[in-house]
mmCIF file of C-alpha atoms in Angstrom:
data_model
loop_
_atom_site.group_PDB
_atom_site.id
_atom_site.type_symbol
_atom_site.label_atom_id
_atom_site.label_comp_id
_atom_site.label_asym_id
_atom_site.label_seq_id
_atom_site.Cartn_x
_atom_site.Cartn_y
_atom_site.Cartn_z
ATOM 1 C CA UNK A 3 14.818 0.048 -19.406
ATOM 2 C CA UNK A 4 11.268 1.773 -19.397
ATOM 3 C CA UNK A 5 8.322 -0.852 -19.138
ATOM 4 C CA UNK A 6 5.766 -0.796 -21.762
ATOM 5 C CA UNK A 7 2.327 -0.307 -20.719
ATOM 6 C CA UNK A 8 1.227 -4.038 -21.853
ATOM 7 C CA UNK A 9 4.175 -5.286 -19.663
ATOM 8 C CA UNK A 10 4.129 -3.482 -16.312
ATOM 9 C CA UNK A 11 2.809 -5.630 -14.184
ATOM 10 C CA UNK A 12 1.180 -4.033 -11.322
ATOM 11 C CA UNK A 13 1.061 -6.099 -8.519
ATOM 12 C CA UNK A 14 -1.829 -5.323 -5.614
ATOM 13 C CA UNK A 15 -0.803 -7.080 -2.084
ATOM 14 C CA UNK A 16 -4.209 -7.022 0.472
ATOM 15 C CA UNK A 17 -3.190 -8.408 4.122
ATOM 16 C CA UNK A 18 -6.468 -9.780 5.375
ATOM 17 C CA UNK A 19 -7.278 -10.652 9.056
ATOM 18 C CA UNK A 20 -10.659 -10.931 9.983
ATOM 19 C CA UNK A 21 -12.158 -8.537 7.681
ATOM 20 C CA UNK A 22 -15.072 -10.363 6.485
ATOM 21 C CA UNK A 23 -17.746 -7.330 6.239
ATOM 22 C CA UNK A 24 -15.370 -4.757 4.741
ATOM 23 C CA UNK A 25 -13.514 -7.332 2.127
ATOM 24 C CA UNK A 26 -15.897 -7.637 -0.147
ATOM 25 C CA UNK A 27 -16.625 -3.887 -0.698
ATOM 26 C CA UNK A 28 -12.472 -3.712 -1.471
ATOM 27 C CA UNK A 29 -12.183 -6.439 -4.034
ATOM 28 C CA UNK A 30 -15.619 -4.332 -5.456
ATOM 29 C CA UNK A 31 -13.429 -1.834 -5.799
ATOM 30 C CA UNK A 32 -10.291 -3.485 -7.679
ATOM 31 C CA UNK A 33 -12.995 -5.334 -10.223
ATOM 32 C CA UNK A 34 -14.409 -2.158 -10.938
ATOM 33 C CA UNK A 35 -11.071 -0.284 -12.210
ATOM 34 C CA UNK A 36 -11.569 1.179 -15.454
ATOM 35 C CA UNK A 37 -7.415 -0.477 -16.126
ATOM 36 C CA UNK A 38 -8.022 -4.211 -15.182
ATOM 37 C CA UNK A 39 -4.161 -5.305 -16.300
ATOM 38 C CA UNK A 40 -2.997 -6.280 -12.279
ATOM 39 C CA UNK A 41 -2.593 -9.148 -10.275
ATOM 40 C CA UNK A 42 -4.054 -9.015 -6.640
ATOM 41 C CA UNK A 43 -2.211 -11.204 -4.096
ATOM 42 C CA UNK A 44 -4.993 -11.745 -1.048
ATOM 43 C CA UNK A 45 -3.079 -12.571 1.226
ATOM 44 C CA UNK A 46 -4.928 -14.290 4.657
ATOM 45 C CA UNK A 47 -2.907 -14.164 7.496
ATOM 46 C CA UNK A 48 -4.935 -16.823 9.660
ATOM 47 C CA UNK A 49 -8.204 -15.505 9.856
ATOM 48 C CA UNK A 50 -10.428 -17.244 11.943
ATOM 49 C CA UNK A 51 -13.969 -15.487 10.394
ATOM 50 C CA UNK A 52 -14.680 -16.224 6.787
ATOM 51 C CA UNK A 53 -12.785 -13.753 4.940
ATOM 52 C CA UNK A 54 -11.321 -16.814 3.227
ATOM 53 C CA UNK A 55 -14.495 -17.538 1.991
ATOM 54 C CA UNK A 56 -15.096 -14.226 0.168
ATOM 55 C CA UNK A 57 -11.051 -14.656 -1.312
ATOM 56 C CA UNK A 58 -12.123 -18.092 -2.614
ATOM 57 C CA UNK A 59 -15.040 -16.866 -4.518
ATOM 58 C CA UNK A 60 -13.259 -13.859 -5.963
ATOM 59 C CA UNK A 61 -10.465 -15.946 -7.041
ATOM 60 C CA UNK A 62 -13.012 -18.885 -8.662
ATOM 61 C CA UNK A 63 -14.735 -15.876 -10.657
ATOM 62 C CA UNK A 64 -11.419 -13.971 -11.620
ATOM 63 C CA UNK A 65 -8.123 -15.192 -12.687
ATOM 64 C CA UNK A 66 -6.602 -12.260 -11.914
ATOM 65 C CA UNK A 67 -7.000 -12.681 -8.029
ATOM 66 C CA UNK A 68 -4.440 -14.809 -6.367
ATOM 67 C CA UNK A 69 -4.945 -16.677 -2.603
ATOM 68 C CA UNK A 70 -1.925 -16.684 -0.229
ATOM 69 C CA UNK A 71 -3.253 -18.042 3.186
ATOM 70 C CA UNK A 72 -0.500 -18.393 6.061
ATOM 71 C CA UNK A 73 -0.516 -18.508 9.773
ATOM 72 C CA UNK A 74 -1.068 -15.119 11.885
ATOM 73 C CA UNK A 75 1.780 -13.538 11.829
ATOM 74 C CA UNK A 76 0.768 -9.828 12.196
ATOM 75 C CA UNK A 77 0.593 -6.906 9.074
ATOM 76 C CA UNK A 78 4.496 -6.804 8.383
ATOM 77 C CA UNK A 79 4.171 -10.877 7.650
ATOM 78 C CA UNK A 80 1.317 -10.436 5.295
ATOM 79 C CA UNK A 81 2.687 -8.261 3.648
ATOM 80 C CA UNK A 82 6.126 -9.747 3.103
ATOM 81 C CA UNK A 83 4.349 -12.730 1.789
ATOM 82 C CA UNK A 84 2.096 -10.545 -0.658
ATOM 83 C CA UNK A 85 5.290 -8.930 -1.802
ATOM 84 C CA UNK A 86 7.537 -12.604 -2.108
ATOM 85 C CA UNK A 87 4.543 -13.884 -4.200
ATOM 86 C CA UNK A 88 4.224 -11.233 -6.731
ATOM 87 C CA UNK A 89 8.220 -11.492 -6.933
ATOM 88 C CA UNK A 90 8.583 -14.611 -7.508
ATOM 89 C CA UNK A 91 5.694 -13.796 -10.624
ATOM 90 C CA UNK A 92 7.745 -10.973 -11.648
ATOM 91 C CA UNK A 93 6.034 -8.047 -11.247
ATOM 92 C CA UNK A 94 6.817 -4.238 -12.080
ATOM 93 C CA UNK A 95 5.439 -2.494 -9.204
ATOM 94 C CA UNK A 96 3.652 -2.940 -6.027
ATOM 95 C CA UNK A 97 0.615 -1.670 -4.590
ATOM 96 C CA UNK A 98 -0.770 -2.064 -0.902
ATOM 97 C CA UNK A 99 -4.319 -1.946 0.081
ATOM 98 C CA UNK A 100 -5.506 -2.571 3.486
ATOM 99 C CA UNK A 101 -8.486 -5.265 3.463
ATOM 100 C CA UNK A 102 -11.160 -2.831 5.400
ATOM 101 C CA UNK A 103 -9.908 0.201 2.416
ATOM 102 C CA UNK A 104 -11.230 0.725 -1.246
ATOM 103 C CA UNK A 105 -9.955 2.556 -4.347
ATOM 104 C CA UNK A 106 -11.778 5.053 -6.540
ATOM 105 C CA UNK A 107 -12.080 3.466 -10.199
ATOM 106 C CA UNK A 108 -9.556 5.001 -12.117
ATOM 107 C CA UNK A 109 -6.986 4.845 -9.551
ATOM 108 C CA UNK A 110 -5.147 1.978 -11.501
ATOM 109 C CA UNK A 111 -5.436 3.893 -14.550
ATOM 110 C CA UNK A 112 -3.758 7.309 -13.273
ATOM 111 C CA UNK A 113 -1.003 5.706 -11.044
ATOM 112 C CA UNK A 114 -0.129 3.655 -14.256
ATOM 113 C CA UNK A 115 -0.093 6.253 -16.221
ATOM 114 C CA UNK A 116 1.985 8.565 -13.453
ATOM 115 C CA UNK A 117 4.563 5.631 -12.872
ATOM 116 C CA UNK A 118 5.122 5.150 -16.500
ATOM 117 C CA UNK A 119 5.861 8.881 -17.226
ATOM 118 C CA UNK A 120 8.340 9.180 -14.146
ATOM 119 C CA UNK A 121 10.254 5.647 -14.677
ATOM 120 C CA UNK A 122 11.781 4.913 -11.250
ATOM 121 C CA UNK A 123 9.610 7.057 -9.131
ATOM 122 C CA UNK A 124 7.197 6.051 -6.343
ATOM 123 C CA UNK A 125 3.647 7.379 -6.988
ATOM 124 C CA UNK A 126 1.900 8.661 -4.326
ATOM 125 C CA UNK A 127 -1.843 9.343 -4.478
ATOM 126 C CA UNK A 128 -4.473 11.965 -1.980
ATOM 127 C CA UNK A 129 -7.045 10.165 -0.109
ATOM 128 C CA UNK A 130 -9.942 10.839 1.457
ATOM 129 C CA UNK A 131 -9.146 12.505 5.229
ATOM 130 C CA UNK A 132 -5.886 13.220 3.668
ATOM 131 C CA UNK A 133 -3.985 16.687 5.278
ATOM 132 C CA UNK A 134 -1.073 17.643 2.889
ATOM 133 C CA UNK A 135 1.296 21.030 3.187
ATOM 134 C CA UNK A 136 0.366 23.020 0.490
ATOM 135 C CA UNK A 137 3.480 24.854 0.078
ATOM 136 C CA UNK A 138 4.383 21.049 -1.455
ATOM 137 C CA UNK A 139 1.750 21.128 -3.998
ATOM 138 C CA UNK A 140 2.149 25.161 -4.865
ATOM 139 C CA UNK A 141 5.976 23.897 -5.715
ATOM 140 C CA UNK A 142 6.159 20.927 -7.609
ATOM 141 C CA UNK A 143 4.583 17.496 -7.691
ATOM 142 C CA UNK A 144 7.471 15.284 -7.477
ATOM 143 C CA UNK A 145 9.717 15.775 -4.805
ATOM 144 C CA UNK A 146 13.072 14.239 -3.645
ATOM 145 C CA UNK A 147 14.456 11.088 -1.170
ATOM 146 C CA UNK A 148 14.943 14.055 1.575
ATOM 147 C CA UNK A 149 11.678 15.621 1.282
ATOM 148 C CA UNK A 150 9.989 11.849 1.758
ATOM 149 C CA UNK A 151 11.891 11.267 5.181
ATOM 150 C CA UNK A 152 11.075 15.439 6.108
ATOM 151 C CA UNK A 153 7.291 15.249 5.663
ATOM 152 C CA UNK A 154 4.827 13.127 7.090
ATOM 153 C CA UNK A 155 2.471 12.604 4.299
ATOM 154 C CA UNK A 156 4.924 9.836 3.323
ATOM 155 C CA UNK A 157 5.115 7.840 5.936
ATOM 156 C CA UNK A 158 1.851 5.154 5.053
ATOM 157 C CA UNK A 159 2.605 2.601 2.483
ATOM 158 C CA UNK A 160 -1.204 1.880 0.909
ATOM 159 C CA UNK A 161 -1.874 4.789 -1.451
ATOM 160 C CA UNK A 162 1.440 4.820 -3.557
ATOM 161 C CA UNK A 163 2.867 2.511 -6.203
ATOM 162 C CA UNK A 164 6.441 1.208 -5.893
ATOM 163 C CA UNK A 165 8.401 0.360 -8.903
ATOM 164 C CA UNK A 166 10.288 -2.930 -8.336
ATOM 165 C CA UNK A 167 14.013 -1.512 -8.601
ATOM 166 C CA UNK A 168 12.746 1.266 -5.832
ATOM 167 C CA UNK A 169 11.756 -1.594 -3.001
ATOM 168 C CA UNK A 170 14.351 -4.789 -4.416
ATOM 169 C CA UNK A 171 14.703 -7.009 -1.643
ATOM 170 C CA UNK A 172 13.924 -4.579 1.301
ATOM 171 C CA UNK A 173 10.811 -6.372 3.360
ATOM 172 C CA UNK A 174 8.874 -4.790 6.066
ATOM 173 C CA UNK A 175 10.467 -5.612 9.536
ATOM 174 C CA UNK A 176 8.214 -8.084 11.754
ATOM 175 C CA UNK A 177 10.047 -7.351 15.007
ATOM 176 C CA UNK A 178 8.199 -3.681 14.268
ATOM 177 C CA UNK A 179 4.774 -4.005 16.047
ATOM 178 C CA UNK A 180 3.802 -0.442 15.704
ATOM 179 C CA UNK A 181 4.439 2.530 12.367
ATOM 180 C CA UNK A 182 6.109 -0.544 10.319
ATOM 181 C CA UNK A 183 4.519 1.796 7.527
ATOM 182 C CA UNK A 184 6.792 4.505 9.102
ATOM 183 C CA UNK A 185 10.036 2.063 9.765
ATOM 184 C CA UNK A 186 9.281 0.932 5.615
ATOM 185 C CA UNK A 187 9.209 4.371 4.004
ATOM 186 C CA UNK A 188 11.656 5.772 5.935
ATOM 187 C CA UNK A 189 13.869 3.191 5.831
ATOM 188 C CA UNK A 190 12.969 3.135 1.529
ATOM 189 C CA UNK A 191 14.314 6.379 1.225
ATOM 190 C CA UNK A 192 17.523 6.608 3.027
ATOM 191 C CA UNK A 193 18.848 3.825 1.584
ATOM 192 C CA UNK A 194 17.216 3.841 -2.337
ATOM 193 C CA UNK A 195 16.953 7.823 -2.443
ATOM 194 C CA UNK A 196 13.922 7.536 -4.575
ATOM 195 C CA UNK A 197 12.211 10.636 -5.926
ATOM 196 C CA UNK A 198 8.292 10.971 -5.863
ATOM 197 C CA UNK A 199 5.621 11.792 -8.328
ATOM 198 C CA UNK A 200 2.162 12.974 -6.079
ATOM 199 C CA UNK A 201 -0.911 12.721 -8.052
ATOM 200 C CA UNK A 202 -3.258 15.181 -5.990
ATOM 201 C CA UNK A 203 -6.471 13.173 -6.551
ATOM 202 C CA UNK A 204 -8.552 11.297 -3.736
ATOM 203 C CA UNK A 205 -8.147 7.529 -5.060
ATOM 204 C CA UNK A 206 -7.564 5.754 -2.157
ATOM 205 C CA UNK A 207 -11.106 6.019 0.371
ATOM 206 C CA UNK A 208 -9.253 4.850 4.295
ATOM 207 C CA UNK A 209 -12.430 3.039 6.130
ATOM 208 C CA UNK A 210 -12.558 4.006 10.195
ATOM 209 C CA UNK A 211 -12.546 0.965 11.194
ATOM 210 C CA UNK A 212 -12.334 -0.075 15.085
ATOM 211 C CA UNK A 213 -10.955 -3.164 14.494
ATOM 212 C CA UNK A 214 -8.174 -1.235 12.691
ATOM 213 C CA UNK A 215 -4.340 -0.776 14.115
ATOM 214 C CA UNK A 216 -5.204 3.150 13.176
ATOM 215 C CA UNK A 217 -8.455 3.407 16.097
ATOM 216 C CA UNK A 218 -6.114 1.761 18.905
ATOM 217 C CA UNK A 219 -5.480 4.562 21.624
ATOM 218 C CA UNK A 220 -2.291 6.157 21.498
ATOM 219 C CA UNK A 221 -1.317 4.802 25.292
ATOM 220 C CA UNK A 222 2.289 4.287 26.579
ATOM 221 C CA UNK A 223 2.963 1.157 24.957
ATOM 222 C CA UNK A 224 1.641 2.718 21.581
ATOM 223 C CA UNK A 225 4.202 5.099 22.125
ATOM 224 C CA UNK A 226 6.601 3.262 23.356
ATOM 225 C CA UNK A 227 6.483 1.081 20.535
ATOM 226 C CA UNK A 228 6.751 4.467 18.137
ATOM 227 C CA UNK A 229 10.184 4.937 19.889
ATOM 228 C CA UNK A 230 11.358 1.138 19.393
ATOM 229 C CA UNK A 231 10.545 1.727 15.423
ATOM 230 C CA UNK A 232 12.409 4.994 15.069
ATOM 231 C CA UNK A 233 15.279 3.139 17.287
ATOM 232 C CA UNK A 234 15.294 0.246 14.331
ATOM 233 C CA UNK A 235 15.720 2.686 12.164
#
């Protein structure tokens, strides 16, 4: 049954670990959407700085933002808990924003607006530093289950919407140390065979951040752990 617009319930799941000078600047971001109707899950996976500090005084100021604190238990973890919380409060879809990220102001509005025109569909959004293959966006914006799994610029799971009957009970794996964005997606399509609606705008803005899992060298144990996620697979 297609969701009204009053009663999709977007759901916005931020793992934070020590990201007290970039966490501010990405809750900014969420309270200045030009669509407020969301819930944001902030979800503080044992950080030992004061990011809990800035996710208590968003939450006193807006009843919108929701704390989830927990022990470390790495990115997967968080975000499992992000997604059981906004389950268990029954939400529509599912967003993921890293902590150290932001999002351009209408970026609520469009995906909304994207995800309730293509019931069922993931919604995938352009960021900044983005590289896509344009013979994708001379064809067609929404593309199939096969073409996600063919083409990299699926495999990150913070600049697209999920509808709830797309992810259902699948959770990201924490035995994955390394591409659990990779292991999710991939793992999303082959066994849901969603299709994709792309919304070629820059909403999402990625921060380089050298605290981030993205600026740790590539070494052998990055890529061995590559090989151990497409072996879970």
């Amino acid at each position: 049954m297609a969701v009204e617009r009053n009663r999709m319930k977007i759901a916005i799941i931020i793992p934070i670990y020590n990201q007290a000078d970039y966490l501010q600047h990405c809750l900014d971001s969420l309270l200045n959407q030009t669509d407020g109707d969301f819930t944001v899950y902030c979800v503080n996976d044992g950080s030992t700085d004061n990011s809990q500090e800035i996710i208590d005084g968003v939450v006193e100021r807006d009843g919108r933002f929701v704390a989830v604190q927990k022990p470390n238990g790495g990115l997967s973890s968080a975000r499992n808990a992000g997604l059981d919380a906004a389950a268990a409060r029954a939400a529509d879809a599912y967003l993921f924003l890293d902590s150290d990220d932001f999002l351009h102001p209408q970026c609520i509005e469009f995906v909304r607006k994207a995800a309730l025109a293509n019931p069922g569909c993931v919604v995938e959004y352009d960021y900044t530093g983005c590289t896509l293959p344009m013979e994708f966006l001379a064809r067609r914006y929404v593309y199939s289950a096969d073409e996600i799994v063919s083409y990299s610029i699926s495999s990150t799971v913070w600049n697209k919407l999920y509808p709830k009957e797309v992810i259902g009970s699948l959770r990201f794996s924490e035995d994955v140390l390394y591409a659990e964005d990779f292991v999710f997606t991939t793992e999303l399509a082959l066994k849901f065979r969603p299709s994709c609606r792309f919304l070629p705008h820059e909403l999402h803005y990625y921060t380089t951040n050298p605290n981030s899992m993205s600026r740790i060298a590539f070494d052998a144990e990055n890529f061995r752990r590559r090989a151990v996620a497409i072996e879970y697979l």
